Amino acid sequence: IGLNGGIFIINGQTGAILSSLPSNVEASAIIPPTIVNLDNSGGPEIALVGTCTVQDVEGHLQQRTCSFGFAGDPATPEIRTLWREVSDNVTSSGGVAGFDFEGDGWYELVQCDASELAAFAGLERQRLFSAPRASTSAFSAPVIADTDSDGRAEIVLAQDGGVIPVNQGLLVFGETWAGARRIWNQFDYHITNVRENGVIPRFERPHWLELNATRTTPPQCR
């Protein structure tokens, strides 16, 4: 994602721009993307929250917050849109993360907006899990980590309530999911930027040459 909000696919070795989607064409990205393999194919998909233009019932154009899914064509590599959904995000109070909850090679997306947390599977966006959430804090995306060292991943999400009287703080959700790392240290988390013991590597390994994924954490056997 560029500084102007455009979306770019870049050669990791040369820095050359292979394909781009300018912000004034389809989506203006406002947070780092989540890059994971949703269909267990050879290449990953891109999920993000951004601004979009929608038409109301009276025909007026309005700026809203949308969730997007994109994929790069390996042959061209042209960026194509997989989905575009309007979110309940009056203050861009949401985001996306990815995780392979079943450890089967198929990653799922965890997405939140101002009123809900939900998990989706596959390019068809099959809803697997949902829970209410009330928050208007900007860019409060979910994170996934083993928060209690039980060998299972949990989803962690902030909630401030906005104008709704709710318990403010952190929401933690967990089931019998695959194991995960016990750390997620920054907004633009991409695995190789931190070791599980919290040490920042002096020389970071290029994550796009290893897992080629961002805002996700690899499933682990505990």
mmCIF file of C-alpha atoms in Angstrom:
data_model
loop_
_atom_site.group_PDB
_atom_site.id
_atom_site.type_symbol
_atom_site.label_atom_id
_atom_site.label_comp_id
_atom_site.label_asym_id
_atom_site.label_seq_id
_atom_site.Cartn_x
_atom_site.Cartn_y
_atom_site.Cartn_z
ATOM 1 C CA ILE A 1 0.000 0.000 0.000
ATOM 2 C CA GLY A 2 1.393 3.374 -0.985
ATOM 3 C CA LEU A 3 1.279 6.638 0.899
ATOM 4 C CA ASN A 4 -1.559 7.863 -1.314
ATOM 5 C CA GLY A 5 -3.694 4.860 -0.471
ATOM 6 C CA GLY A 6 -3.137 3.043 -3.755
ATOM 7 C CA ILE A 7 -2.534 -0.714 -3.828
ATOM 8 C CA PHE A 8 0.649 -2.030 -5.439
ATOM 9 C CA ILE A 9 2.198 -5.422 -6.150
ATOM 10 C CA ILE A 10 5.981 -5.000 -5.996
ATOM 11 C CA ASN A 11 8.845 -7.286 -6.947
ATOM 12 C CA GLY A 12 10.452 -8.109 -3.599
ATOM 13 C CA GLN A 13 13.951 -8.339 -5.070
ATOM 14 C CA THR A 14 14.044 -5.321 -7.381
ATOM 15 C CA GLY A 15 11.340 -3.024 -5.975
ATOM 16 C CA ALA A 16 9.746 -2.714 -9.409
ATOM 17 C CA ILE A 17 5.979 -2.102 -9.451
ATOM 18 C CA LEU A 18 4.368 -5.062 -11.209
ATOM 19 C CA SER A 19 0.761 -3.941 -10.896
ATOM 20 C CA SER A 20 -1.197 -1.194 -9.171
ATOM 21 C CA LEU A 21 -4.694 -0.116 -8.283
ATOM 22 C CA PRO A 22 -4.771 3.682 -7.743
ATOM 23 C CA SER A 23 -6.848 4.988 -4.852
ATOM 24 C CA ASN A 24 -9.160 6.925 -7.174
ATOM 25 C CA VAL A 25 -10.115 3.810 -9.146
ATOM 26 C CA GLU A 26 -11.412 1.244 -6.679
ATOM 27 C CA ALA A 27 -10.377 1.586 -3.055
ATOM 28 C CA SER A 28 -8.409 3.925 -0.862
ATOM 29 C CA ALA A 29 -6.581 1.728 1.624
ATOM 30 C CA ILE A 30 -6.277 3.206 5.104
ATOM 31 C CA ILE A 31 -4.543 0.426 7.069
ATOM 32 C CA PRO A 32 -1.901 -2.206 6.237
ATOM 33 C CA PRO A 33 -3.381 -5.150 4.327
ATOM 34 C CA THR A 34 -3.792 -8.704 5.545
ATOM 35 C CA ILE A 35 -2.102 -11.081 3.103
ATOM 36 C CA VAL A 36 -2.944 -14.785 3.493
ATOM 37 C CA ASN A 37 -3.726 -17.819 1.346
ATOM 38 C CA LEU A 38 -7.506 -18.225 1.607
ATOM 39 C CA ASP A 39 -7.991 -21.000 -0.956
ATOM 40 C CA ASN A 40 -4.811 -23.077 -0.420
ATOM 41 C CA SER A 41 -3.644 -22.154 -3.915
ATOM 42 C CA GLY A 42 -0.219 -21.101 -5.092
ATOM 43 C CA GLY A 43 -0.631 -17.423 -4.257
ATOM 44 C CA PRO A 44 -2.059 -15.356 -1.398
ATOM 45 C CA GLU A 45 -5.057 -13.057 -1.343
ATOM 46 C CA ILE A 46 -5.183 -9.475 -0.039
ATOM 47 C CA ALA A 47 -7.819 -8.299 2.452
ATOM 48 C CA LEU A 48 -8.088 -4.759 3.751
ATOM 49 C CA VAL A 49 -10.331 -2.017 5.074
ATOM 50 C CA GLY A 50 -10.577 1.137 2.993
ATOM 51 C CA THR A 51 -12.830 3.958 1.927
ATOM 52 C CA CYS A 52 -15.249 3.524 -0.944
ATOM 53 C CA THR A 53 -17.981 5.468 -2.706
ATOM 54 C CA VAL A 54 -21.518 4.081 -2.488
ATOM 55 C CA GLN A 55 -24.879 5.304 -3.722
ATOM 56 C CA ASP A 56 -27.732 5.764 -1.245
ATOM 57 C CA VAL A 57 -31.416 5.093 -1.951
ATOM 58 C CA GLU A 58 -31.856 8.640 -3.259
ATOM 59 C CA GLY A 59 -28.986 8.306 -5.703
ATOM 60 C CA HIS A 60 -26.499 10.439 -3.763
ATOM 61 C CA LEU A 61 -22.857 9.360 -3.604
ATOM 62 C CA GLN A 62 -21.371 8.935 -0.133
ATOM 63 C CA GLN A 63 -17.954 8.040 1.237
ATOM 64 C CA ARG A 64 -18.170 4.893 3.378
ATOM 65 C CA THR A 65 -15.834 2.311 4.847
ATOM 66 C CA CYS A 66 -15.689 -0.997 2.998
ATOM 67 C CA SER A 67 -13.892 -4.298 3.342
ATOM 68 C CA PHE A 68 -12.146 -5.476 0.194
ATOM 69 C CA GLY A 69 -10.614 -8.661 -1.102
ATOM 70 C CA PHE A 70 -8.097 -8.651 -3.946
ATOM 71 C CA ALA A 71 -5.941 -11.195 -5.742
ATOM 72 C CA GLY A 72 -3.051 -10.846 -8.134
ATOM 73 C CA ASP A 73 -3.128 -12.806 -11.368
ATOM 74 C CA PRO A 74 0.180 -14.773 -11.462
ATOM 75 C CA ALA A 75 0.397 -14.430 -15.240
ATOM 76 C CA THR A 76 -0.042 -10.660 -15.580
ATOM 77 C CA PRO A 77 -0.056 -9.956 -12.434
ATOM 78 C CA GLU A 78 -3.183 -7.804 -12.702
ATOM 79 C CA ILE A 79 -5.052 -7.006 -9.476
ATOM 80 C CA ARG A 80 -8.642 -8.249 -9.494
ATOM 81 C CA THR A 81 -11.393 -7.611 -6.960
ATOM 82 C CA LEU A 82 -12.786 -10.617 -5.073
ATOM 83 C CA TRP A 83 -15.296 -8.812 -2.859
ATOM 84 C CA ARG A 84 -16.368 -5.334 -1.795
ATOM 85 C CA GLU A 85 -18.659 -5.018 1.231
ATOM 86 C CA VAL A 86 -19.861 -1.910 3.046
ATOM 87 C CA SER A 87 -18.998 -2.085 6.757
ATOM 88 C CA ASP A 88 -20.574 -0.623 9.879
ATOM 89 C CA ASN A 89 -17.556 1.626 10.348
ATOM 90 C CA VAL A 90 -18.537 5.221 10.958
ATOM 91 C CA THR A 91 -15.027 6.025 12.216
ATOM 92 C CA SER A 92 -13.026 3.345 10.365
ATOM 93 C CA SER A 93 -13.254 1.416 13.630
ATOM 94 C CA GLY A 94 -12.263 -1.963 12.300
ATOM 95 C CA GLY A 95 -9.731 -4.105 10.538
ATOM 96 C CA VAL A 96 -8.756 -7.574 9.386
ATOM 97 C CA ALA A 97 -6.397 -10.336 10.495
ATOM 98 C CA GLY A 98 -5.828 -13.860 9.230
ATOM 99 C CA PHE A 99 -5.213 -17.271 10.783
ATOM 100 C CA ASP A 100 -5.414 -20.957 9.846
ATOM 101 C CA PHE A 101 -7.688 -21.967 12.738
ATOM 102 C CA GLU A 102 -7.849 -25.658 11.781
ATOM 103 C CA GLY A 103 -4.206 -26.023 10.715
ATOM 104 C CA ASP A 104 -5.232 -27.431 7.325
ATOM 105 C CA GLY A 105 -3.463 -24.909 5.082
ATOM 106 C CA TRP A 106 -6.634 -22.880 4.446
ATOM 107 C CA TYR A 107 -6.463 -19.519 6.183
ATOM 108 C CA GLU A 108 -9.556 -17.754 7.497
ATOM 109 C CA LEU A 109 -10.145 -14.018 7.903
ATOM 110 C CA VAL A 110 -11.114 -12.371 11.188
ATOM 111 C CA GLN A 111 -12.821 -9.041 10.588
ATOM 112 C CA CYS A 112 -14.363 -6.442 12.866
ATOM 113 C CA ASP A 113 -16.321 -3.246 12.478
ATOM 114 C CA ALA A 114 -18.100 -0.940 14.925
ATOM 115 C CA SER A 115 -20.697 -3.540 15.951
ATOM 116 C CA GLU A 116 -19.411 -7.054 15.254
ATOM 117 C CA LEU A 117 -16.479 -9.451 15.139
ATOM 118 C CA ALA A 118 -16.748 -12.221 12.545
ATOM 119 C CA ALA A 119 -14.621 -14.952 10.952
ATOM 120 C CA PHE A 120 -14.962 -15.938 7.294
ATOM 121 C CA ALA A 121 -13.692 -18.937 5.323
ATOM 122 C CA GLY A 122 -12.685 -19.077 1.677
ATOM 123 C CA LEU A 123 -13.268 -16.773 -1.232
ATOM 124 C CA GLU A 124 -17.020 -17.360 -0.824
ATOM 125 C CA ARG A 125 -16.845 -15.626 2.588
ATOM 126 C CA GLN A 126 -18.596 -18.407 4.536
ATOM 127 C CA ARG A 127 -19.350 -17.063 8.013
ATOM 128 C CA LEU A 128 -17.880 -19.322 10.709
ATOM 129 C CA PHE A 129 -18.039 -17.250 13.873
ATOM 130 C CA SER A 130 -19.515 -13.962 15.052
ATOM 131 C CA ALA A 131 -19.817 -12.007 18.284
ATOM 132 C CA PRO A 132 -21.160 -8.549 19.177
ATOM 133 C CA ARG A 133 -18.713 -5.727 19.732
ATOM 134 C CA ALA A 134 -19.250 -2.000 20.295
ATOM 135 C CA SER A 135 -16.396 0.364 19.507
ATOM 136 C CA THR A 136 -15.673 3.555 17.608
ATOM 137 C CA SER A 137 -11.889 3.665 18.031
ATOM 138 C CA ALA A 138 -10.228 4.093 14.654
ATOM 139 C CA PHE A 139 -8.216 1.202 13.197
ATOM 140 C CA SER A 140 -8.831 -1.175 16.126
ATOM 141 C CA ALA A 141 -8.140 -4.406 14.256
ATOM 142 C CA PRO A 142 -8.159 -7.877 15.859
ATOM 143 C CA VAL A 143 -4.952 -9.730 16.698
ATOM 144 C CA ILE A 144 -4.402 -13.472 17.114
ATOM 145 C CA ALA A 145 -2.026 -15.021 19.641
ATOM 146 C CA ASP A 146 -1.808 -17.666 22.346
ATOM 147 C CA THR A 147 -2.522 -15.300 25.224
ATOM 148 C CA ASP A 148 -2.577 -17.872 28.055
ATOM 149 C CA SER A 149 0.053 -20.405 26.850
ATOM 150 C CA ASP A 150 -2.509 -23.212 26.577
ATOM 151 C CA GLY A 151 -1.351 -24.229 23.097
ATOM 152 C CA ARG A 152 -4.402 -22.677 21.405
ATOM 153 C CA ALA A 153 -4.897 -19.407 19.559
ATOM 154 C CA GLU A 154 -7.154 -16.665 20.878
ATOM 155 C CA ILE A 155 -8.631 -13.601 19.161
ATOM 156 C CA VAL A 156 -8.003 -10.328 21.003
ATOM 157 C CA LEU A 157 -9.983 -7.194 20.239
ATOM 158 C CA ALA A 158 -10.462 -3.809 21.899
ATOM 159 C CA GLN A 159 -13.870 -2.373 22.774
ATOM 160 C CA ASP A 160 -14.586 1.195 23.887
ATOM 161 C CA GLY A 161 -18.369 1.226 23.533
ATOM 162 C CA GLY A 162 -18.598 4.625 21.885
ATOM 163 C CA VAL A 163 -22.003 5.953 22.971
ATOM 164 C CA ILE A 164 -23.173 2.462 24.007
ATOM 165 C CA PRO A 165 -22.747 1.527 27.707
ATOM 166 C CA VAL A 166 -20.605 -1.636 27.616
ATOM 167 C CA ASN A 167 -17.634 -3.025 29.493
ATOM 168 C CA GLN A 168 -14.631 -1.255 28.019
ATOM 169 C CA GLY A 169 -11.301 -2.962 27.504
ATOM 170 C CA LEU A 170 -10.157 -6.116 25.739
ATOM 171 C CA LEU A 171 -12.371 -8.906 24.436
ATOM 172 C CA VAL A 172 -10.729 -12.342 24.177
ATOM 173 C CA PHE A 173 -12.314 -15.230 22.259
ATOM 174 C CA GLY A 174 -11.037 -18.795 22.179
ATOM 175 C CA GLU A 175 -12.019 -22.322 21.188
ATOM 176 C CA THR A 176 -10.131 -25.523 20.378
ATOM 177 C CA TRP A 177 -8.227 -23.840 17.563
ATOM 178 C CA ALA A 178 -4.717 -24.539 16.307
ATOM 179 C CA GLY A 179 -1.752 -23.250 18.262
ATOM 180 C CA ALA A 180 -0.254 -19.826 17.595
ATOM 181 C CA ARG A 181 2.711 -17.706 18.581
ATOM 182 C CA ARG A 182 2.398 -15.922 21.921
ATOM 183 C CA ILE A 183 3.213 -12.506 20.498
ATOM 184 C CA TRP A 184 1.742 -9.960 18.072
ATOM 185 C CA ASN A 185 3.736 -6.845 18.752
ATOM 186 C CA GLN A 186 2.682 -4.163 16.289
ATOM 187 C CA PHE A 187 -0.010 -2.963 13.917
ATOM 188 C CA ASP A 188 1.971 -3.960 10.812
ATOM 189 C CA TYR A 189 2.893 -7.371 12.250
ATOM 190 C CA HIS A 190 4.430 -9.740 9.681
ATOM 191 C CA ILE A 191 5.989 -12.569 11.736
ATOM 192 C CA THR A 192 9.677 -12.039 10.943
ATOM 193 C CA ASN A 193 9.708 -8.581 12.560
ATOM 194 C CA VAL A 194 9.822 -10.061 16.098
ATOM 195 C CA ARG A 195 10.835 -13.297 17.791
ATOM 196 C CA GLU A 196 8.399 -15.063 20.084
ATOM 197 C CA ASN A 197 10.422 -14.028 23.147
ATOM 198 C CA GLY A 198 9.935 -10.362 22.227
ATOM 199 C CA VAL A 199 13.421 -9.766 20.822
ATOM 200 C CA ILE A 200 13.526 -7.570 17.713
ATOM 201 C CA PRO A 201 15.966 -9.129 15.218
ATOM 202 C CA ARG A 202 18.917 -6.978 14.265
ATOM 203 C CA PHE A 203 18.626 -8.219 10.688
ATOM 204 C CA GLU A 204 15.052 -9.051 9.763
ATOM 205 C CA ARG A 205 14.450 -11.861 7.293
ATOM 206 C CA PRO A 206 12.363 -10.741 4.270
ATOM 207 C CA HIS A 207 8.908 -12.036 5.135
ATOM 208 C CA TRP A 208 7.788 -11.976 1.491
ATOM 209 C CA LEU A 209 10.435 -14.585 0.646
ATOM 210 C CA GLU A 210 9.309 -16.958 3.400
ATOM 211 C CA LEU A 211 5.592 -16.956 4.263
ATOM 212 C CA ASN A 212 4.636 -14.014 2.016
ATOM 213 C CA ALA A 213 2.005 -13.024 4.567
ATOM 214 C CA THR A 214 1.186 -10.034 6.763
ATOM 215 C CA ARG A 215 -1.146 -9.456 9.712
ATOM 216 C CA THR A 216 -1.301 -13.177 10.372
ATOM 217 C CA THR A 217 0.572 -15.712 12.447
ATOM 218 C CA PRO A 218 1.416 -19.287 11.407
ATOM 219 C CA PRO A 219 -0.471 -22.177 13.064
ATOM 220 C CA GLN A 220 1.651 -24.278 15.391
ATOM 221 C CA CYS A 221 1.463 -27.704 16.993
ATOM 222 C CA ARG A 222 1.838 -27.510 20.775
#
